[in-house]
Every structure is written in C-alpha cells, then in structure tokens.
C-alpha cells in the first residue's frame, strides 16, 4: 500500500500553472458559432470571427429571396451549410446553389458518390484539391450588388460563348460485363452555375462502338457568369428501353478550360481514373457581346 504521506502525482500536475505565450496565443485563428438572426442584425452587430450555420432549405430560401444580401453577408462573415436531416439515405443537395451566393463551407455527404460530389471535386480540382478556392472579386466586396438571379447587374458583366466540338472517344469501358456486350455511347455536356447558366446538350449515340466512336458534333452554350460556372462532361451507354447507364465523367471550372484540341480523361462514378478512356474535343470560347 502507498504511504498516506505520499503526494498524489495527479495533484502535483493540477497545481502546476500552464505557461502560455501570449504572442503565439494571439495568432490562433478561431471562429465562434452564433445563431443567425437576420442580415440586418449581422451588418450592425456581427464580429468578424462569428460564423453561422444554415440548413440547406434555409440557405436556398435566403439565396432565392435575398441573393444580394446573402452575397454581402458572405463577404463579411463565414457561413456553413449542411444537408437536411431528412436525407436519411445520405443523399446530397447541389452545392452550386450555395457557391452562387458565396457560402464558404458547403458540407456534403462524402460517402455518397454522384453529381453533387462530381461538382465538389471539380471545383477544388483547380488548386490540387487543397480545399481552398478564392471567390471572384465581385463576391468579396461587402457592398456588392451581385445576385445569382440577376447576374447582368454586376460591374464587369461579360457573358461568353462556349462551343464544344465532340470529335471522338477512345477505349470506353464496358458497362455490362456479359460476353459480347458493347456500349452505345453518347456524350453530354452540362453547365452548372447561376440559374441562367444551367444547361445541357448531348450528341447522338453511336451503335456498338466503345473502342473509337466518332461524332463530330458541336454543342453550343452561352455562359453568363463564367467565374462561377462548372462544366461537366458525361459519357453514357444509350438504352432506348430504360435509363442510360453511366460510363464516365469529368468536371472542371469554366475558368480552367483551355481552348483548342483537348483529351478529356474520364473518371468513374467514385472519382477514380479509368485510363485510357477519354473524349477528344475541340473547344472554342468567344465574347458574346
């Protein structure tokens, strides 16, 4: 048994005072979570280190009804959005709706692959997936008048014309592993951004050719807010009797697209590469006005 005179080591530890460096402590960046009351209250009372969280339904409602104020709020404060608790299947909402008003932390169910995660991976692919992407200049000004519902109202408004000639594809994987199964591929290009930019165009399908299908078809788009737009290339196996089967996709920001002849290297549903599958395109970008 221990001697009753022995001092408890835990007590010795408790009695010791921690030595902190005030200078280092002041460098620590932290956020204080606060309840969001209103944009007016935030303008007059909020501190720069305060952050609020919004459910997807509340964020979408604010973006629709007060888009400009939401953009101004996010120029001054950090905000986080998260999926609805009703998503018991771990599905996701479209993160583009939140990025359109400048929300910085858009939480998703990463365990669920699909369009929403493709957009998320595509946006952050531009900086090596490090997790930080600067917002456009017109969304960092606390007095910005930008609204995703009225993109033409912002200074520097300059819509662009995007023309994508889908030439061919190479070595597409089989969807059905049965012997003798051959895909009937088509290519669809989708634009995600402000509501005015949402668009989809697709080629015709090629029968029984996943090795080197050739289309030579041109898809045209007008992009009104290129700084926020994402371009998604999707290849599907056409099925006239049921829903098309997914083959591969690749998503990237419009601002990262390089004009000219390009190979689009496809990714699987979970975002992994499927070499050597690719789509060969010729991209042209020009001023609309």
mmCIF file with all atom_site columns, N, CA and C in Angstrom, residues 32-82:
data_model
loop_
_atom_site.group_PDB
_atom_site.id
_atom_site.type_symbol
_atom_site.label_atom_id
_atom_site.label_alt_id
_atom_site.label_comp_id
_atom_site.label_asym_id
_atom_site.label_entity_id
_atom_site.label_seq_id
_atom_site.pdbx_PDB_ins_code
_atom_site.Cartn_x
_atom_site.Cartn_y
_atom_site.Cartn_z
_atom_site.occupancy
_atom_site.B_iso_or_equiv
_atom_site.pdbx_formal_charge
_atom_site.auth_seq_id
_atom_site.auth_comp_id
_atom_site.auth_asym_id
_atom_site.auth_atom_id
_atom_site.pdbx_PDB_model_num
ATOM 1   N N  . UNK A 1 32 ? -16.316 31.621 -33.700 1.00 0.00 ? 32 UNK A N  1
ATOM 2   C CA . UNK A 1 32 ? -17.348 31.450 -32.691 1.00 0.00 ? 32 UNK A CA 1
ATOM 3   C C  . UNK A 1 32 ? -18.680 31.217 -33.406 1.00 0.00 ? 32 UNK A C  1
ATOM 4   N N  . UNK A 1 33 ? -19.324 30.119 -33.077 1.00 0.00 ? 33 UNK A N  1
ATOM 5   C CA . UNK A 1 33 ? -20.602 29.791 -33.705 1.00 0.00 ? 33 UNK A CA 1
ATOM 6   C C  . UNK A 1 33 ? -21.716 30.603 -33.059 1.00 0.00 ? 33 UNK A C  1
ATOM 7   N N  . UNK A 1 34 ? -22.481 31.299 -33.896 1.00 0.00 ? 34 UNK A N  1
ATOM 8   C CA . UNK A 1 34 ? -23.602 32.110 -33.398 1.00 0.00 ? 34 UNK A CA 1
ATOM 9   C C  . UNK A 1 34 ? -24.858 31.821 -34.211 1.00 0.00 ? 34 UNK A C  1
ATOM 10  N N  . UNK A 1 35 ? -25.989 32.036 -33.604 1.00 0.00 ? 35 UNK A N  1
ATOM 11  C CA . UNK A 1 35 ? -27.264 31.846 -34.304 1.00 0.00 ? 35 UNK A CA 1
ATOM 12  C C  . UNK A 1 35 ? -27.502 33.005 -35.261 1.00 0.00 ? 35 UNK A C  1
ATOM 13  N N  . UNK A 1 36 ? -27.906 32.684 -36.482 1.00 0.00 ? 36 UNK A N  1
ATOM 14  C CA . UNK A 1 36 ? -28.194 33.729 -37.465 1.00 0.00 ? 36 UNK A CA 1
ATOM 15  C C  . UNK A 1 36 ? -29.576 34.310 -37.187 1.00 0.00 ? 36 UNK A C  1
ATOM 16  N N  . UNK A 1 37 ? -29.628 35.631 -37.058 1.00 0.00 ? 37 UNK A N  1
ATOM 17  C CA . UNK A 1 37 ? -30.910 36.306 -36.794 1.00 0.00 ? 37 UNK A CA 1
ATOM 18  C C  . UNK A 1 37 ? -31.463 36.955 -38.063 1.00 0.00 ? 37 UNK A C  1
ATOM 19  N N  . UNK A 1 38 ? -30.650 37.789 -38.687 1.00 0.00 ? 38 UNK A N  1
ATOM 20  C CA . UNK A 1 38 ? -31.069 38.449 -39.923 1.00 0.00 ? 38 UNK A CA 1
ATOM 21  C C  . UNK A 1 38 ? -29.834 39.098 -40.546 1.00 0.00 ? 38 UNK A C  1
ATOM 22  N N  . UNK A 1 39 ? -29.948 39.430 -41.823 1.00 0.00 ? 39 UNK A N  1
ATOM 23  C CA . UNK A 1 39 ? -28.843 40.123 -42.488 1.00 0.00 ? 39 UNK A CA 1
ATOM 24  C C  . UNK A 1 39 ? -28.632 41.509 -41.881 1.00 0.00 ? 39 UNK A C  1
ATOM 25  N N  . UNK A 1 40 ? -29.714 42.161 -41.518 1.00 0.00 ? 40 UNK A N  1
ATOM 26  C CA . UNK A 1 40 ? -29.609 43.499 -40.922 1.00 0.00 ? 40 UNK A CA 1
ATOM 27  C C  . UNK A 1 40 ? -28.875 43.444 -39.590 1.00 0.00 ? 40 UNK A C  1
ATOM 28  N N  . UNK A 1 41 ? -29.203 42.456 -38.768 1.00 0.00 ? 41 UNK A N  1
ATOM 29  C CA . UNK A 1 41 ? -28.529 42.304 -37.479 1.00 0.00 ? 41 UNK A CA 1
ATOM 30  C C  . UNK A 1 41 ? -27.050 42.003 -37.683 1.00 0.00 ? 41 UNK A C  1
ATOM 31  N N  . UNK A 1 42 ? -26.740 41.156 -38.656 1.00 0.00 ? 42 UNK A N  1
ATOM 32  C CA . UNK A 1 42 ? -25.342 40.799 -38.917 1.00 0.00 ? 42 UNK A CA 1
ATOM 33  C C  . UNK A 1 42 ? -24.538 42.014 -39.362 1.00 0.00 ? 42 UNK A C  1
ATOM 34  N N  . UNK A 1 43 ? -25.153 42.880 -40.175 1.00 0.00 ? 43 UNK A N  1
ATOM 35  C CA . UNK A 1 43 ? -24.448 44.081 -40.659 1.00 0.00 ? 43 UNK A CA 1
ATOM 36  C C  . UNK A 1 43 ? -24.053 44.999 -39.507 1.00 0.00 ? 43 UNK A C  1
ATOM 37  N N  . UNK A 1 44 ? -24.910 45.101 -38.513 1.00 0.00 ? 44 UNK A N  1
ATOM 38  C CA . UNK A 1 44 ? -24.669 46.079 -37.444 1.00 0.00 ? 44 UNK A CA 1
ATOM 39  C C  . UNK A 1 44 ? -24.009 45.483 -36.200 1.00 0.00 ? 44 UNK A C  1
ATOM 40  N N  . UNK A 1 45 ? -24.169 44.167 -35.992 1.00 0.00 ? 45 UNK A N  1
ATOM 41  C CA . UNK A 1 45 ? -23.718 43.589 -34.734 1.00 0.00 ? 45 UNK A CA 1
ATOM 42  C C  . UNK A 1 45 ? -22.646 42.505 -34.858 1.00 0.00 ? 45 UNK A C  1
ATOM 43  N N  . UNK A 1 46 ? -22.558 41.827 -35.998 1.00 0.00 ? 46 UNK A N  1
ATOM 44  C CA . UNK A 1 46 ? -21.695 40.648 -36.106 1.00 0.00 ? 46 UNK A CA 1
ATOM 45  C C  . UNK A 1 46 ? -20.220 40.998 -36.024 1.00 0.00 ? 46 UNK A C  1
ATOM 46  N N  . UNK A 1 47 ? -19.455 40.133 -35.368 1.00 0.00 ? 47 UNK A N  1
ATOM 47  C CA . UNK A 1 47 ? -17.999 40.257 -35.304 1.00 0.00 ? 47 UNK A CA 1
ATOM 48  C C  . UNK A 1 47 ? -17.385 39.426 -36.436 1.00 0.00 ? 47 UNK A C  1
ATOM 49  N N  . UNK A 1 48 ? -16.184 39.786 -36.841 1.00 0.00 ? 48 UNK A N  1
ATOM 50  C CA . UNK A 1 48 ? -15.558 39.129 -37.990 1.00 0.00 ? 48 UNK A CA 1
ATOM 51  C C  . UNK A 1 48 ? -15.294 37.644 -37.741 1.00 0.00 ? 48 UNK A C  1
ATOM 52  N N  . UNK A 1 49 ? -15.158 37.243 -36.478 1.00 0.00 ? 49 UNK A N  1
ATOM 53  C CA . UNK A 1 49 ? -14.844 35.852 -36.160 1.00 0.00 ? 49 UNK A CA 1
ATOM 54  C C  . UNK A 1 49 ? -16.099 35.000 -35.911 1.00 0.00 ? 49 UNK A C  1
ATOM 55  N N  . UNK A 1 50 ? -17.263 35.582 -36.039 1.00 0.00 ? 50 UNK A N  1
ATOM 56  C CA . UNK A 1 50 ? -18.501 34.834 -35.805 1.00 0.00 ? 50 UNK A CA 1
ATOM 57  C C  . UNK A 1 50 ? -18.953 34.135 -37.074 1.00 0.00 ? 50 UNK A C  1
ATOM 58  N N  . UNK A 1 51 ? -19.442 32.910 -36.908 1.00 0.00 ? 51 UNK A N  1
ATOM 59  C CA . UNK A 1 51 ? -19.879 32.106 -38.041 1.00 0.00 ? 51 UNK A CA 1
ATOM 60  C C  . UNK A 1 51 ? -21.224 31.469 -37.720 1.00 0.00 ? 51 UNK A C  1
ATOM 61  N N  . UNK A 1 52 ? -22.106 31.441 -38.733 1.00 0.00 ? 52 UNK A N  1
ATOM 62  C CA . UNK A 1 52 ? -23.427 30.823 -38.565 1.00 0.00 ? 52 UNK A CA 1
ATOM 63  C C  . UNK A 1 52 ? -23.572 29.635 -39.498 1.00 0.00 ? 52 UNK A C  1
ATOM 64  N N  . UNK A 1 53 ? -24.436 28.705 -39.095 1.00 0.00 ? 53 UNK A N  1
ATOM 65  C CA . UNK A 1 53 ? -24.724 27.528 -39.908 1.00 0.00 ? 53 UNK A CA 1
ATOM 66  C C  . UNK A 1 53 ? -26.156 27.598 -40.424 1.00 0.00 ? 53 UNK A C  1
ATOM 67  N N  . UNK A 1 54 ? -26.350 27.115 -41.661 1.00 0.00 ? 54 UNK A N  1
ATOM 68  C CA . UNK A 1 54 ? -27.656 27.151 -42.311 1.00 0.00 ? 54 UNK A CA 1
ATOM 69  C C  . UNK A 1 54 ? -27.994 25.764 -42.841 1.00 0.00 ? 54 UNK A C  1
ATOM 70  N N  . UNK A 1 55 ? -29.222 25.315 -42.601 1.00 0.00 ? 55 UNK A N  1
ATOM 71  C CA . UNK A 1 55 ? -29.669 24.087 -43.249 1.00 0.00 ? 55 UNK A CA 1
ATOM 72  C C  . UNK A 1 55 ? -29.835 24.366 -44.734 1.00 0.00 ? 55 UNK A C  1
ATOM 73  N N  . UNK A 1 56 ? -29.826 23.329 -45.533 1.00 0.00 ? 56 UNK A N  1
ATOM 74  C CA . UNK A 1 56 ? -29.923 23.545 -46.979 1.00 0.00 ? 56 UNK A CA 1
ATOM 75  C C  . UNK A 1 56 ? -31.211 24.273 -47.358 1.00 0.00 ? 56 UNK A C  1
ATOM 76  N N  . UNK A 1 57 ? -32.318 23.969 -46.680 1.00 0.00 ? 57 UNK A N  1
ATOM 77  C CA . UNK A 1 57 ? -33.588 24.617 -47.021 1.00 0.00 ? 57 UNK A CA 1
ATOM 78  C C  . UNK A 1 57 ? -33.554 26.103 -46.686 1.00 0.00 ? 57 UNK A C  1
ATOM 79  N N  . UNK A 1 58 ? -32.975 26.460 -45.538 1.00 0.00 ? 58 UNK A N  1
ATOM 80  C CA . UNK A 1 58 ? -32.897 27.870 -45.161 1.00 0.00 ? 58 UNK A CA 1
ATOM 81  C C  . UNK A 1 58 ? -31.961 28.625 -46.086 1.00 0.00 ? 58 UNK A C  1
ATOM 82  N N  . UNK A 1 59 ? -30.826 28.007 -46.425 1.00 0.00 ? 59 UNK A N  1
ATOM 83  C CA . UNK A 1 59 ? -29.861 28.661 -47.317 1.00 0.00 ? 59 UNK A CA 1
ATOM 84  C C  . UNK A 1 59 ? -30.466 28.888 -48.694 1.00 0.00 ? 59 UNK A C  1
ATOM 85  N N  . UNK A 1 60 ? -31.174 27.890 -49.223 1.00 0.00 ? 60 UNK A N  1
ATOM 86  C CA . UNK A 1 60 ? -31.797 28.038 -50.542 1.00 0.00 ? 60 UNK A CA 1
ATOM 87  C C  . UNK A 1 60 ? -32.870 29.120 -50.519 1.00 0.00 ? 60 UNK A C  1
ATOM 88  N N  . UNK A 1 61 ? -33.628 29.198 -49.438 1.00 0.00 ? 61 UNK A N  1
ATOM 89  C CA . UNK A 1 61 ? -34.677 30.206 -49.307 1.00 0.00 ? 61 UNK A CA 1
ATOM 90  C C  . UNK A 1 61 ? -34.069 31.614 -49.288 1.00 0.00 ? 61 UNK A C  1
ATOM 91  N N  . UNK A 1 62 ? -33.003 31.788 -48.511 1.00 0.00 ? 62 UNK A N  1
ATOM 92  C CA . UNK A 1 62 ? -32.344 33.094 -48.447 1.00 0.00 ? 62 UNK A CA 1
ATOM 93  C C  . UNK A 1 62 ? -31.712 33.462 -49.786 1.00 0.00 ? 62 UNK A C  1
ATOM 94  N N  . UNK A 1 63 ? -31.119 32.471 -50.450 1.00 0.00 ? 63 UNK A N  1
ATOM 95  C CA . UNK A 1 63 ? -30.490 32.740 -51.746 1.00 0.00 ? 63 UNK A CA 1
ATOM 96  C C  . UNK A 1 63 ? -31.522 33.160 -52.782 1.00 0.00 ? 63 UNK A C  1
ATOM 97  N N  . UNK A 1 64 ? -32.702 32.582 -52.710 1.00 0.00 ? 64 UNK A N  1
ATOM 98  C CA . UNK A 1 64 ? -33.765 32.897 -53.670 1.00 0.00 ? 64 UNK A CA 1
ATOM 99  C C  . UNK A 1 64 ? -34.397 34.254 -53.382 1.00 0.00 ? 64 UNK A C  1
ATOM 100 N N  . UNK A 1 65 ? -34.633 34.539 -52.110 1.00 0.00 ? 65 UNK A N  1
ATOM 101 C CA . UNK A 1 65 ? -35.384 35.744 -51.736 1.00 0.00 ? 65 UNK A CA 1
ATOM 102 C C  . UNK A 1 65 ? -34.489 36.966 -51.497 1.00 0.00 ? 65 UNK A C  1
ATOM 103 N N  . UNK A 1 66 ? -33.232 36.729 -51.122 1.00 0.00 ? 66 UNK A N  1
ATOM 104 C CA . UNK A 1 66 ? -32.350 37.859 -50.804 1.00 0.00 ? 66 UNK A CA 1
ATOM 105 C C  . UNK A 1 66 ? -30.925 37.541 -51.234 1.00 0.00 ? 66 UNK A C  1
ATOM 106 N N  . UNK A 1 67 ? -30.772 37.215 -52.517 1.00 0.00 ? 67 UNK A N  1
ATOM 107 C CA . UNK A 1 67 ? -29.475 36.787 -53.021 1.00 0.00 ? 67 UNK A CA 1
ATOM 108 C C  . UNK A 1 67 ? -28.375 37.799 -52.821 1.00 0.00 ? 67 UNK A C  1
ATOM 109 N N  . UNK A 1 68 ? -28.656 39.079 -53.098 1.00 0.00 ? 68 UNK A N  1
ATOM 110 C CA . UNK A 1 68 ? -27.639 40.123 -52.962 1.00 0.00 ? 68 UNK A CA 1
ATOM 111 C C  . UNK A 1 68 ? -27.200 40.289 -51.513 1.00 0.00 ? 68 UNK A C  1
ATOM 112 N N  . UNK A 1 69 ? -28.157 40.271 -50.593 1.00 0.00 ? 69 UNK A N  1
ATOM 113 C CA . UNK A 1 69 ? -27.814 40.404 -49.175 1.00 0.00 ? 69 UNK A CA 1
ATOM 114 C C  . UNK A 1 69 ? -27.003 39.212 -48.688 1.00 0.00 ? 69 UNK A C  1
ATOM 115 N N  . UNK A 1 70 ? -27.314 38.028 -49.216 1.00 0.00 ? 70 UNK A N  1
ATOM 116 C CA . UNK A 1 70 ? -26.570 36.825 -48.829 1.00 0.00 ? 70 UNK A CA 1
ATOM 117 C C  . UNK A 1 70 ? -25.122 36.927 -49.325 1.00 0.00 ? 70 UNK A C  1
ATOM 118 N N  . UNK A 1 71 ? -24.934 37.430 -50.541 1.00 0.00 ? 71 UNK A N  1
ATOM 119 C CA . UNK A 1 71 ? -23.587 37.628 -51.075 1.00 0.00 ? 71 UNK A CA 1
ATOM 120 C C  . UNK A 1 71 ? -22.820 38.626 -50.215 1.00 0.00 ? 71 UNK A C  1
ATOM 121 N N  . UNK A 1 72 ? -23.472 39.737 -49.832 1.00 0.00 ? 72 UNK A N  1
ATOM 122 C CA . UNK A 1 72 ? -22.832 40.743 -48.987 1.00 0.00 ? 72 UNK A CA 1
ATOM 123 C C  . UNK A 1 72 ? -22.479 40.171 -47.619 1.00 0.00 ? 72 UNK A C  1
ATOM 124 N N  . UNK A 1 73 ? -23.389 39.383 -47.061 1.00 0.00 ? 73 UNK A N  1
ATOM 125 C CA . UNK A 1 73 ? -23.147 38.742 -45.764 1.00 0.00 ? 73 UNK A CA 1
ATOM 126 C C  . UNK A 1 73 ? -21.912 37.846 -45.830 1.00 0.00 ? 73 UNK A C  1
ATOM 127 N N  . UNK A 1 74 ? -21.821 37.040 -46.889 1.00 0.00 ? 74 UNK A N  1
ATOM 128 C CA . UNK A 1 74 ? -20.706 36.104 -47.020 1.00 0.00 ? 74 UNK A CA 1
ATOM 129 C C  . UNK A 1 74 ? -19.394 36.789 -47.397 1.00 0.00 ? 74 UNK A C  1
ATOM 130 N N  . UNK A 1 75 ? -19.464 38.059 -47.767 1.00 0.00 ? 75 UNK A N  1
ATOM 131 C CA . UNK A 1 75 ? -18.240 38.832 -47.989 1.00 0.00 ? 75 UNK A CA 1
ATOM 132 C C  . UNK A 1 75 ? -17.641 39.293 -46.661 1.00 0.00 ? 75 UNK A C  1
ATOM 133 N N  . UNK A 1 76 ? -18.474 39.315 -45.614 1.00 0.00 ? 76 UNK A N  1
ATOM 134 C CA . UNK A 1 76 ? -18.017 39.768 -44.295 1.00 0.00 ? 76 UNK A CA 1
ATOM 135 C C  . UNK A 1 76 ? -17.874 38.641 -43.286 1.00 0.00 ? 76 UNK A C  1
ATOM 136 N N  . UNK A 1 77 ? -18.729 37.621 -43.397 1.00 0.00 ? 77 UNK A N  1
ATOM 137 C CA . UNK A 1 77 ? -18.777 36.541 -42.404 1.00 0.00 ? 77 UNK A CA 1
ATOM 138 C C  . UNK A 1 77 ? -18.529 35.183 -43.062 1.00 0.00 ? 77 UNK A C  1
ATOM 139 N N  . UNK A 1 78 ? -18.115 34.232 -42.236 1.00 0.00 ? 78 UNK A N  1
ATOM 140 C CA . UNK A 1 78 ? -18.067 32.844 -42.671 1.00 0.00 ? 78 UNK A CA 1
ATOM 141 C C  . UNK A 1 78 ? -19.424 32.197 -42.427 1.00 0.00 ? 78 UNK A C  1
ATOM 142 N N  . UNK A 1 79 ? -19.821 31.318 -43.331 1.00 0.00 ? 79 UNK A N  1
ATOM 143 C CA . UNK A 1 79 ? -21.054 30.576 -43.097 1.00 0.00 ? 79 UNK A CA 1
ATOM 144 C C  . UNK A 1 79 ? -20.869 29.132 -43.545 1.00 0.00 ? 79 UNK A C  1
ATOM 145 N N  . UNK A 1 80 ? -21.634 28.265 -42.932 1.00 0.00 ? 80 UNK A N  1
ATOM 146 C CA . UNK A 1 80 ? -21.588 26.836 -43.225 1.00 0.00 ? 80 UNK A CA 1
ATOM 147 C C  . UNK A 1 80 ? -22.990 26.374 -43.571 1.00 0.00 ? 80 UNK A C  1
ATOM 148 N N  . UNK A 1 81 ? -23.102 25.554 -44.599 1.00 0.00 ? 81 UNK A N  1
ATOM 149 C CA . UNK A 1 81 ? -24.388 24.939 -44.941 1.00 0.00 ? 81 UNK A CA 1
ATOM 150 C C  . UNK A 1 81 ? -24.249 23.427 -44.821 1.00 0.00 ? 81 UNK A C  1
ATOM 151 N N  . UNK A 1 82 ? -25.351 22.752 -44.534 1.00 0.00 ? 82 UNK A N  1
ATOM 152 C CA . UNK A 1 82 ? -25.292 21.308 -44.324 1.00 0.00 ? 82 UNK A CA 1
ATOM 153 C C  . UNK A 1 82 ? -26.556 20.648 -44.868 1.00 0.00 ? 82 UNK A C  1
#
